[in-house]
Short mmCIF file of C-alpha atoms in Angstrom, two decimals:
data_model
loop_
_atom_site.label_atom_id
_atom_site.label_comp_id
_atom_site.label_asym_id
_atom_site.label_seq_id
_atom_site.Cartn_x
_atom_site.Cartn_y
_atom_site.Cartn_z
CA MET A 1 127.47 -118.27 0.53
CA LEU A 2 123.86 -118.79 1.56
CA ASP A 3 122.67 -121.58 3.83
CA ILE A 4 118.98 -122.34 4.34
CA THR A 5 117.48 -124.72 6.86
CA SER A 6 113.79 -125.46 6.89
CA THR A 7 111.54 -126.75 9.62
CA THR A 8 107.96 -126.47 10.75
CA HIS A 9 106.84 -124.96 14.02
CA PRO A 10 106.03 -127.66 16.64
CA GLN A 11 102.72 -126.07 17.68
CA HIS A 12 101.82 -124.88 14.18
CA PRO A 13 102.94 -127.52 11.67
CA THR A 14 101.52 -125.59 8.71
CA VAL A 15 104.09 -122.83 9.28
CA VAL A 16 107.28 -123.41 7.28
CA ILE A 17 110.24 -121.67 8.89
CA LEU A 18 113.19 -120.92 6.62
CA ARG A 19 116.29 -119.91 8.58
CA LEU A 20 118.63 -118.03 6.29
CA SER A 21 122.34 -117.57 6.89
CA GLY A 22 124.79 -115.55 4.80
CA ASP A 23 124.37 -112.85 2.20
CA ILE A 24 121.51 -113.05 -0.30
CA ASP A 25 122.51 -111.63 -3.67
CA SER A 26 122.81 -112.36 -7.39
CA SER A 27 125.32 -115.15 -6.75
CA ASN A 28 122.85 -117.30 -4.78
CA TYR A 29 119.29 -116.05 -5.25
CA GLN A 30 118.55 -119.03 -7.55
CA PHE A 31 119.37 -121.40 -4.68
CA PHE A 32 117.02 -119.37 -2.44
CA GLN A 33 114.27 -119.51 -5.10
CA LYS A 34 114.75 -123.27 -5.52
CA ARG A 35 114.36 -123.89 -1.78
CA VAL A 36 111.24 -121.72 -1.65
CA ASP A 37 109.79 -123.56 -4.66
CA GLU A 38 110.50 -126.92 -2.99
CA GLU A 39 108.61 -125.88 0.14
CA LEU A 40 105.71 -124.59 -1.94
CA ALA A 41 105.62 -127.90 -3.85
CA LYS A 42 105.41 -129.74 -0.51
CA GLY A 43 102.24 -127.75 0.22
CA GLY A 44 103.62 -124.91 2.34
CA GLN A 45 100.89 -122.33 2.96
CA TYR A 46 102.41 -120.17 5.70
CA PHE A 47 106.04 -119.03 5.58
CA LEU A 48 108.25 -117.40 8.18
CA LEU A 49 111.64 -116.21 6.93
CA ASN A 50 114.22 -115.84 9.70
CA PHE A 51 116.98 -113.36 8.81
CA ALA A 52 118.95 -113.58 12.09
CA ASN A 53 122.14 -114.55 10.27
CA VAL A 54 121.72 -112.48 7.12
CA SER A 55 123.91 -109.40 6.98
CA ARG A 56 123.09 -108.31 3.42
CA ILE A 57 120.30 -108.75 0.89
CA THR A 58 120.13 -107.28 -2.61
CA SER A 59 117.31 -106.83 -5.10
CA ALA A 60 117.82 -110.43 -6.28
CA GLY A 61 116.84 -111.69 -2.82
CA LEU A 62 113.95 -109.26 -2.63
CA ARG A 63 112.67 -110.66 -5.93
CA VAL A 64 112.55 -114.18 -4.44
CA ILE A 65 110.53 -112.90 -1.48
CA HIS A 66 108.16 -111.01 -3.77
CA ASN A 67 107.77 -114.16 -5.90
CA LEU A 68 106.91 -116.12 -2.74
CA PHE A 69 104.33 -113.49 -1.77
CA ASN A 70 102.76 -113.73 -5.24
CA ALA A 71 102.76 -117.55 -5.20
CA LEU A 72 101.05 -117.65 -1.80
CA ARG A 73 98.45 -115.12 -2.97
CA ALA A 74 97.78 -117.04 -6.17
CA ALA A 75 97.39 -120.34 -4.32
CA ASN A 76 95.18 -118.98 -1.55
CA ASN A 77 93.56 -115.82 -2.95
CA ASP A 78 93.06 -114.17 0.44
CA ILE A 79 91.90 -110.88 -1.11
CA SER A 80 90.90 -109.51 -4.51
CA ASP A 81 93.41 -107.49 -6.52
CA ASP A 82 91.29 -104.34 -6.15
CA ASP A 83 91.00 -104.75 -2.39
CA LEU A 84 94.72 -105.48 -2.17
CA ARG A 85 95.57 -102.24 -3.99
CA ARG A 86 93.19 -100.23 -1.81
CA GLN A 87 94.45 -101.71 1.44
CA MET A 88 98.10 -101.40 0.44
CA SER A 89 97.55 -97.74 -0.48
CA ALA A 90 95.85 -97.18 2.87
CA GLY A 91 98.61 -99.05 4.71
CA THR A 92 96.17 -101.58 6.16
CA TYR A 93 97.19 -104.76 4.31
CA LYS A 94 99.71 -107.26 5.68
CA SER A 95 100.22 -110.68 4.16
CA PRO A 96 98.47 -113.32 6.26
CA ARG A 97 100.77 -116.04 4.88
CA LEU A 98 104.30 -114.56 4.79
CA LYS A 99 106.14 -113.02 7.75
CA LEU A 100 109.74 -111.98 8.40
CA THR A 101 111.69 -112.13 11.64
CA ASN A 102 115.05 -111.25 13.21
CA LEU A 103 116.10 -108.72 10.59
CA THR A 104 119.33 -106.81 11.17
CA PRO A 105 119.13 -103.00 10.96
CA HIS A 106 120.74 -103.02 7.50
CA VAL A 107 118.32 -105.67 6.17
CA ILE A 108 115.37 -103.74 7.64
CA ASP A 109 116.56 -100.65 5.76
CA VAL A 110 116.67 -102.61 2.49
CA PHE A 111 113.13 -103.91 3.03
CA ARG A 112 111.88 -100.42 3.82
CA LEU A 113 113.60 -98.89 0.80
CA GLY A 114 112.03 -101.59 -1.37
CA GLY A 115 108.58 -100.93 0.08
CA PHE A 116 108.23 -104.45 1.46
CA GLU A 117 107.16 -103.31 4.93
CA ILE A 118 103.97 -102.00 3.30
CA TYR A 119 102.65 -105.55 2.90
CA LEU A 120 104.90 -107.77 5.05
CA GLU A 121 105.03 -107.81 8.83
CA LEU A 122 108.45 -107.72 10.49
CA PHE A 123 108.84 -109.40 13.89
CA GLU A 124 111.61 -109.53 16.47
CA ASP A 125 111.29 -113.26 17.25
CA GLU A 126 109.94 -116.46 15.74
CA ASN A 127 107.30 -117.26 18.37
CA THR A 128 105.62 -113.87 18.09
CA ALA A 129 105.66 -114.13 14.31
CA VAL A 130 104.23 -117.67 14.32
CA SER A 131 101.41 -116.69 16.67
CA SER A 132 100.45 -113.87 14.27
CA PHE A 133 99.50 -116.26 11.45
CA PRO A 134 95.71 -116.50 11.15
CA ASN A 135 94.47 -120.08 11.25
CA ALA A 136 98.05 -121.36 11.42
CA ALA A 137 96.92 -124.39 13.41
CA GLU A 138 94.51 -125.59 10.69
#
């Protein structure tokens, strides 16, 4: 079972924090996608996903996160596709709009195996992650 609570950060109300609890797999990824889509529809521009209570994530959950990354890029176009490819190849690109925090060692391994750490920043706590968003207070 997957539980998701959403809130905004008190000092940075444009940052949507999704706190995930449970396993994320093929049995519940559609629920995860629906919640992400709801937050995007409300105008969410910056997302922090908190994995403190997630012990396992499969490719279905990774797909939702990749879809969120793509939706945020499409809505905000922070960088051209060519520049994105160059910077990702060089290891210098990190999404300015999507961050992850409180990942367990197993979940970190899954993200690394999937190549997600190439373009997503992983943080140990919410406050550090929130402060890393550029222009989050806009």
